[in-house]
Coordinates of C-alpha atoms in Angstrom, one line a residue:
M1 CA 5.9 -7.2 28.3
K2 CA 2.3 -6.9 27.8
I3 CA 1.7 -5.0 24.0
L4 CA -2.0 -5.1 22.1
F5 CA -1.7 -4.8 18.9
I6 CA -4.5 -2.4 16.8
H7 CA -5.6 -2.6 13.1
Q8 CA -9.0 -3.3 12.1
N9 CA -7.4 -5.6 9.4
F10 CA -4.6 -8.0 12.1
P11 CA -1.6 -8.1 11.6
G12 CA -1.6 -6.3 8.2
Q13 CA 1.4 -4.4 8.1
Y14 CA 2.9 -6.1 11.9
K15 CA 2.9 -9.1 9.6
H16 CA 6.4 -9.5 11.2
L17 CA 6.6 -7.5 14.2
A18 CA 3.5 -9.7 15.9
P19 CA 4.6 -13.2 15.3
A20 CA 8.2 -11.9 16.4
L21 CA 7.3 -10.1 19.5
A22 CA 5.8 -13.3 20.6
A23 CA 8.3 -15.7 19.2
A24 CA 10.4 -13.2 22.0
G25 CA 8.3 -13.9 25.0
H26 CA 6.3 -10.4 24.4
E27 CA 2.8 -11.3 25.8
C28 CA 1.2 -10.3 23.1
R29 CA -3.2 -9.4 21.6
A30 CA -4.5 -7.8 19.2
L31 CA -8.8 -6.6 18.8
T32 CA -9.3 -7.0 15.2
L33 CA -12.5 -5.9 13.4
R34 CA -11.6 -8.9 10.8
A35 CA -11.0 -11.3 13.4
K36 CA -14.6 -13.1 13.7
E37 CA -13.9 -15.7 17.5
P38 CA -11.5 -15.0 19.9
G39 CA -8.2 -17.2 18.4
V40 CA -5.1 -17.4 18.4
W41 CA -2.7 -16.8 15.7
Q42 CA 1.2 -17.1 15.0
G43 CA 1.7 -16.8 19.1
V44 CA -0.5 -13.4 19.1
E45 CA -3.9 -13.2 21.2
L46 CA -7.3 -12.4 18.9
V47 CA -9.1 -10.2 20.8
P48 CA -12.1 -9.5 18.1
Y49 CA -14.7 -6.0 18.0
R50 CA -17.6 -4.8 16.5
L51 CA -18.9 -2.0 14.7
R52 CA -22.2 -0.7 17.3
V53 CA -24.8 -0.7 14.6
R54 CA -25.8 3.0 14.6
K55 CA -29.1 5.4 13.4
A56 CA -28.9 7.4 10.3
Q57 CA -27.9 10.9 11.2
A58 CA -27.2 13.9 9.2
V59 CA -23.9 15.3 9.3
H60 CA -21.2 17.0 6.5
P61 CA -20.1 15.5 4.1
W62 CA -16.5 16.3 4.7
L63 CA -17.2 14.9 8.3
V64 CA -17.8 12.2 7.2
D65 CA -14.3 10.0 7.3
L66 CA -13.6 11.9 11.0
D67 CA -18.0 9.7 11.9
T68 CA -16.3 6.9 11.1
K69 CA -13.5 6.6 13.3
V70 CA -15.2 8.2 15.6
T71 CA -17.5 4.6 15.3
R72 CA -14.2 2.2 15.3
A73 CA -12.5 4.8 18.1
E74 CA -16.8 4.1 20.1
A75 CA -16.6 1.0 19.5
C76 CA -12.5 -0.2 19.8
Y77 CA -13.0 1.5 23.1
R78 CA -15.4 -0.7 24.2
A79 CA -13.8 -3.8 24.2
A80 CA -10.9 -2.2 25.3
R81 CA -12.2 -1.4 28.4
Q82 CA -13.6 -5.5 28.7
M83 CA -10.1 -6.0 28.7
R84 CA -9.5 -3.5 31.6
D85 CA -11.9 -4.3 33.8
A86 CA -11.1 -8.0 33.9
G87 CA -7.8 -7.0 34.5
Y88 CA -5.8 -6.4 31.3
A89 CA -2.9 -3.3 31.1
P90 CA -0.8 -3.4 28.0
D91 CA 2.8 -2.0 28.8
L92 CA 2.7 -0.6 25.0
I93 CA 0.1 -0.3 22.3
L94 CA 1.2 -0.4 18.7
A95 CA -1.4 0.8 16.8
H96 CA -2.3 1.8 12.4
H97 CA -4.7 5.4 13.3
G98 CA -5.3 5.8 10.0
W99 CA -8.6 4.0 11.1
G100 CA -9.4 5.5 13.8
E101 CA -9.5 3.2 16.2
P102 CA -6.4 3.8 18.9
M103 CA -8.1 7.5 19.6
F104 CA -9.5 6.6 22.7
L105 CA -6.9 4.2 24.6
R106 CA -5.0 5.7 26.9
D107 CA -7.8 6.9 28.3
L108 CA -8.1 3.9 29.3
W109 CA -4.7 2.8 29.9
P110 CA -3.1 6.5 31.0
G111 CA 0.2 4.1 31.5
A112 CA 0.6 2.7 28.6
R113 CA 2.8 4.4 25.9
L114 CA 1.4 4.3 22.4
A115 CA 2.9 3.6 18.9
L116 CA 1.3 4.4 15.7
Y117 CA 1.9 3.1 11.9
C118 CA 2.3 6.5 10.4
E119 CA 1.0 6.1 6.7
L120 CA 0.1 9.2 5.1
Y121 CA -0.9 12.4 6.8
H122 CA -3.4 14.1 4.0
E123 CA -1.8 17.1 2.0
A124 CA -4.1 19.6 0.9
G125 CA -0.8 21.2 -1.8
Y126 CA 0.0 19.7 -5.1
P127 CA 1.4 17.0 -5.9
H128 CA -0.1 15.6 -3.4
L129 CA -3.7 17.4 -4.5
N130 CA -4.9 16.9 -7.6
F131 CA -2.0 15.4 -9.3
D132 CA -4.2 14.5 -12.1
P133 CA -6.2 16.6 -13.8
E134 CA -7.7 14.5 -15.9
F135 CA -9.9 14.4 -12.5
A136 CA -10.0 16.9 -10.6
T137 CA -12.7 17.8 -8.5
P138 CA -15.1 20.7 -8.7
D139 CA -14.3 23.1 -6.8
P140 CA -10.8 23.2 -6.5
E141 CA -10.9 25.6 -3.6
L142 CA -12.8 23.5 -1.5
D143 CA -10.5 20.8 -1.8
P144 CA -7.6 22.1 0.8
L145 CA -10.3 22.8 3.3
R146 CA -11.3 18.9 2.8
I147 CA -8.3 17.6 3.3
R148 CA -7.0 19.9 7.2
L149 CA -9.9 18.0 8.1
K150 CA -9.6 15.0 7.3
N151 CA -6.5 15.2 9.3
L152 CA -8.5 15.1 11.8
N153 CA -7.6 12.0 13.1
N154 CA -4.0 12.3 12.9
H155 CA -4.1 15.6 15.0
L156 CA -6.1 13.7 17.8
H157 CA -3.7 10.9 17.7
F158 CA -0.3 12.8 18.2
P159 CA -0.8 14.5 21.6
Q160 CA -0.9 10.6 23.1
A161 CA 1.2 9.1 20.9
H162 CA 5.2 8.9 21.6
A163 CA 6.3 8.1 18.6
G164 CA 5.5 6.3 15.3
I165 CA 7.3 4.3 12.5
S166 CA 6.2 4.8 9.1
P167 CA 7.8 2.7 5.7
T168 CA 9.3 5.1 3.4
R169 CA 11.0 8.7 3.6
F170 CA 8.5 10.2 2.0
Q171 CA 5.4 8.7 4.3
A172 CA 6.4 10.1 6.5
D173 CA 8.4 13.7 5.6
T174 CA 4.3 14.4 4.4
F175 CA 3.6 14.6 8.6
P176 CA 3.6 17.8 9.9
P177 CA 7.4 19.2 12.3
E178 CA 5.0 18.6 15.3
F179 CA 5.4 14.9 14.6
R180 CA 8.0 14.6 11.9
D181 CA 10.6 14.4 14.6
R182 CA 8.8 11.2 16.5
I183 CA 8.6 9.1 13.6
R184 CA 11.3 6.4 12.6
V185 CA 12.3 5.4 8.8
I186 CA 11.5 2.2 8.6
H187 CA 10.1 -0.6 6.2
D188 CA 7.6 -3.6 6.7
G189 CA 10.1 -5.4 5.4
I190 CA 10.2 -7.7 1.6
D191 CA 11.2 -11.7 2.4
T192 CA 13.4 -11.4 -0.3
G193 CA 14.3 -15.2 0.6
Q194 CA 11.6 -15.9 -1.5
S195 CA 11.2 -12.2 -3.2
R196 CA 14.3 -13.6 -5.7
P197 CA 16.0 -14.3 -8.6
D198 CA 14.5 -17.6 -10.6
P199 CA 15.5 -19.0 -14.2
D200 CA 13.1 -21.4 -14.2
A201 CA 9.8 -19.6 -12.9
T202 CA 7.1 -21.0 -15.0
L203 CA 3.1 -20.0 -15.2
T204 CA 0.2 -21.4 -16.3
L205 CA -3.0 -19.2 -17.5
K206 CA -5.8 -21.1 -18.1
G207 CA -6.7 -22.1 -21.8
H208 CA -3.1 -21.0 -22.4
P209 CA 0.1 -23.2 -22.4
P210 CA 2.7 -22.5 -19.0
L211 CA 4.6 -19.2 -19.7
S212 CA 8.5 -19.6 -18.7
R213 CA 11.4 -17.1 -18.3
A214 CA 11.1 -17.8 -22.5
D215 CA 8.2 -15.5 -23.4
E216 CA 8.4 -11.8 -23.8
V217 CA 6.0 -10.9 -20.0
I218 CA 5.3 -7.3 -19.6
T219 CA 3.3 -8.0 -16.5
F220 CA 1.2 -5.0 -14.9
V221 CA 0.2 -5.0 -10.6
N222 CA -2.1 -2.7 -8.8
R223 CA -5.2 -4.1 -5.7
N224 CA -7.3 -2.4 -7.9
L225 CA -7.1 -1.4 -10.7
E226 CA -7.7 2.5 -10.6
P227 CA -6.3 5.9 -11.5
Y228 CA -4.3 6.7 -8.1
R229 CA -1.8 3.3 -9.3
G230 CA -1.3 4.9 -12.7
Y231 CA -4.2 2.3 -14.4
H232 CA -5.6 4.0 -17.3
V233 CA -1.7 5.6 -17.9
F234 CA -1.0 2.1 -18.6
M235 CA -4.1 1.0 -20.6
R236 CA -3.8 4.0 -23.6
A237 CA -0.2 3.0 -24.0
L238 CA -1.4 -1.1 -24.3
P239 CA -2.3 -0.7 -28.1
Q240 CA 1.0 0.4 -28.9
I241 CA 2.8 -1.8 -26.7
L242 CA 0.6 -4.6 -28.0
R243 CA 1.6 -3.0 -31.9
N244 CA 5.1 -2.4 -31.1
R245 CA 5.8 -6.1 -29.3
P246 CA 3.5 -8.3 -31.7
R247 CA 5.4 -11.3 -29.1
A248 CA 4.0 -10.0 -26.3
R249 CA 1.9 -10.5 -23.6
V250 CA 0.9 -8.6 -20.7
I251 CA -0.3 -9.7 -17.5
I252 CA -2.8 -7.1 -15.4
V253 CA -3.1 -8.3 -11.4
G254 CA -5.9 -6.6 -9.7
G255 CA -8.6 -6.4 -8.1
D256 CA -12.2 -3.8 -9.5
E257 CA -12.9 -2.5 -6.5
V258 CA -11.6 1.4 -5.2
S259 CA -8.7 1.8 -2.5
Y260 CA -7.4 5.8 -3.0
G261 CA -9.0 8.3 -4.9
A262 CA -12.2 9.5 -7.4
Q263 CA -15.3 6.1 -7.6
P264 CA -16.0 5.3 -11.7
P265 CA -18.9 6.9 -12.9
K266 CA -21.4 5.2 -11.7
G267 CA -22.7 1.2 -12.8
T268 CA -18.7 0.4 -14.8
T269 CA -15.7 -0.2 -12.4
W270 CA -12.1 1.9 -13.8
K271 CA -11.0 -1.5 -15.0
A272 CA -14.2 -2.0 -17.4
H273 CA -14.1 2.0 -17.6
F274 CA -11.1 2.3 -19.5
R275 CA -10.8 -1.4 -20.7
D276 CA -13.2 -0.5 -22.7
E277 CA -12.0 2.7 -23.6
V278 CA -9.1 1.3 -25.0
R279 CA -10.6 -2.3 -26.8
P280 CA -12.1 -0.6 -29.9
Q281 CA -7.8 0.2 -31.2
I282 CA -6.9 -2.9 -30.1
P283 CA -7.1 -5.9 -33.0
D284 CA -8.6 -9.0 -31.5
A285 CA -5.5 -11.3 -31.9
D286 CA -3.5 -8.5 -29.7
W287 CA -6.1 -9.0 -27.4
A288 CA -5.4 -11.8 -26.5
R289 CA -2.0 -11.5 -26.1
V290 CA -3.6 -9.9 -22.8
H291 CA -4.2 -11.3 -20.2
F292 CA -6.7 -9.8 -17.1
V293 CA -5.4 -12.4 -13.8
G294 CA -7.6 -10.4 -10.6
R295 CA -5.3 -11.2 -7.7
V296 CA -3.5 -13.9 -7.4
P297 CA -2.2 -15.6 -4.5
H298 CA 1.1 -14.7 -2.9
D299 CA 3.8 -17.9 -4.9
Q300 CA 1.1 -17.0 -7.6
F301 CA 2.2 -14.0 -7.9
T302 CA 6.0 -14.7 -6.6
H303 CA 6.5 -16.9 -10.2
L304 CA 4.9 -13.8 -11.8
L305 CA 7.6 -11.4 -11.2
Q306 CA 9.9 -14.0 -11.2
L307 CA 9.3 -14.4 -15.2
S308 CA 8.6 -11.1 -16.2
R309 CA 10.8 -9.8 -18.2
L310 CA 9.9 -5.7 -17.3
H311 CA 7.7 -4.7 -15.4
V312 CA 5.6 -1.3 -14.9
Y313 CA 4.5 0.3 -11.7
L314 CA 3.2 3.8 -12.1
T315 CA 1.4 5.7 -8.8
Y316 CA 0.6 9.1 -7.9
P317 CA 2.5 11.0 -5.4
F318 CA 1.7 8.9 -2.7
V319 CA 1.6 5.6 -0.3
L320 CA 4.4 2.8 -1.9
S321 CA 3.6 -0.4 -2.8
W322 CA 5.1 -3.6 -1.8
S323 CA 5.0 -4.8 -5.0
L324 CA 7.0 -3.1 -6.2
L325 CA 10.0 -3.7 -4.2
E326 CA 9.0 -7.4 -4.5
A327 CA 9.0 -7.1 -8.5
M328 CA 13.1 -5.5 -7.9
G329 CA 13.4 -8.5 -5.2
C330 CA 13.1 -10.8 -8.1
G331 CA 15.0 -9.4 -10.7
A332 CA 12.2 -7.6 -12.3
A333 CA 14.0 -4.5 -14.6
V334 CA 11.4 -1.9 -13.8
V335 CA 9.3 1.0 -15.3
A336 CA 8.1 3.6 -12.9
S337 CA 6.4 6.9 -12.3
D338 CA 8.6 9.8 -11.9
T339 CA 7.0 10.0 -8.9
A340 CA 8.6 11.1 -5.2
P341 CA 7.5 8.1 -3.6
V342 CA 9.1 6.2 -6.3
R343 CA 12.9 7.7 -6.6
E344 CA 12.9 6.5 -3.3
V345 CA 13.8 3.1 -4.6
I346 CA 15.0 3.1 -8.3
T347 CA 17.3 5.6 -9.7
H348 CA 17.1 6.4 -13.2
G349 CA 19.6 4.6 -15.0
E350 CA 20.5 2.6 -12.0
T351 CA 17.7 0.3 -10.6
G352 CA 15.3 0.9 -12.7
H353 CA 14.1 3.5 -15.2
L354 CA 11.5 6.1 -14.5
V355 CA 9.4 8.6 -17.4
D356 CA 6.5 11.3 -16.7
F357 CA 3.1 9.4 -15.4
F358 CA 1.8 11.2 -18.8
D359 CA 4.0 11.1 -20.8
R360 CA 2.1 7.9 -23.3
E361 CA 4.3 8.7 -25.2
A362 CA 8.0 8.1 -23.4
L363 CA 6.1 5.2 -21.4
V364 CA 6.0 3.3 -24.6
A365 CA 9.4 3.9 -26.2
E366 CA 10.8 3.1 -22.2
I367 CA 9.0 -0.6 -22.3
C368 CA 10.2 -0.9 -25.6
G369 CA 13.2 -0.3 -25.5
L370 CA 14.5 -2.4 -22.4
L371 CA 12.8 -5.0 -24.5
D372 CA 15.1 -4.8 -27.1
D373 CA 17.6 -4.1 -24.8
A374 CA 18.3 -7.8 -22.7
E375 CA 22.0 -6.4 -21.4
A376 CA 20.4 -3.2 -20.4
R377 CA 17.7 -5.2 -18.3
A378 CA 20.1 -7.9 -16.8
R379 CA 22.3 -4.1 -15.1
L380 CA 19.6 -3.5 -13.7
G381 CA 17.2 -6.1 -12.7
A382 CA 21.3 -6.8 -10.4
A383 CA 21.0 -3.8 -9.2
A384 CA 17.2 -3.5 -8.2
R385 CA 17.8 -6.7 -6.8
D386 CA 21.3 -5.4 -4.9
L387 CA 19.4 -2.8 -3.9
V388 CA 15.7 -4.3 -2.0
V389 CA 18.5 -7.1 -0.3
G390 CA 21.2 -4.3 1.2
Q391 CA 18.2 -1.9 2.5
Y392 CA 14.7 -3.9 2.2
D393 CA 15.2 -7.3 3.4
L394 CA 12.6 -8.4 5.7
R395 CA 15.6 -11.2 7.7
S396 CA 18.9 -8.7 8.0
H397 CA 17.5 -5.5 8.0
C398 CA 13.3 -4.5 9.0
L399 CA 12.6 -6.9 11.3
P400 CA 15.6 -6.3 13.9
A401 CA 15.2 -2.6 13.4
Q402 CA 11.5 -2.6 14.3
L403 CA 12.5 -5.0 17.3
A404 CA 15.2 -2.5 18.3
W405 CA 13.0 0.4 17.6
V406 CA 10.0 -1.4 20.1
E407 CA 13.0 -1.4 22.6
E408 CA 13.7 2.8 22.3
V409 CA 10.1 3.3 22.2
M410 CA 10.3 1.3 25.7
D411 CA 13.0 3.5 27.3
L412 CA 10.4 6.8 26.4
P413 CA 9.2 8.5 29.3
L414 CA 5.5 8.7 29.7

């Protein structure tokens, strides 16, 4: 088959599927903003496209989101049209439509099947909206109206798409019935050969002796440190955690930007905002045991999870992070927020411990209780790894299921 991938940050969620399809003999291309020049990545031909420079125009704030998506869709269409005019016609388009890019591609290739990566449909009700009262908007009655327009991109794609794929049930179930029945739930996959326990794992932080499994390491990971992933909750619990655990080292992974939700107060970052809030409550000697390491290469990240004595994961009802499943694959004992996406993989007392997202005292108690119970940590960590290996392993489960899904999509009627 001729398969065209569409992802502004390719390979993105197609990191494993695209090379596997290329290795199986399919002709694979990818239209992407990420590549600056044409090239080949693991058998996939990279076709760059660029956004056109536009004059500024007045747009209603609720339509800014759609405006950016139409801008990308137009640019992607123009690049795809050049491919069509050169004689290219894909049999299958696999696209992450979250940025709007594939919006017009079936206008070019009506004979191609279109399958979408369905990351999230924005629901307007609680708890998807205004979950955290601390960051409530000034006029909450307007929010459902704004969210309804934010979903215009989804609805523009539904009539064109033959199928969808979503990594978790929580994410798939956010989509409305008109499209939910076309979505298969198959996770992107965790390489459990890499994300695995290693009793000899070590990690050296600049200016400190190497850390090992003998150290009491608590890990907290976000792509970016922000409220959507509970950074504020964890930081406010940190003074008590450090008082109760005088030997613990707390390693915080994450960037300074905003991936989701509101922007921080002007002139600062969420990372700095909540760091500065709690710093006066923490003596210098305790603060020396807190390490902000930013974003780290994946191999170092894996070593960190392997030596973690306890991993903390907090999130709003939102997309589940790969990092949680990777921590579970490494056999880490986990304390996590009792929110819907997390409950899909963690059962309290079996594969981890769950705590109310907003209950700081309960979070401290769960962390300290598990740090005092080596037997419970070992049991939870082993069960967590068993679950990830059995249901989310890349090679034995997820990738074969994705490849089978591609074949199923090609059997669907046009």
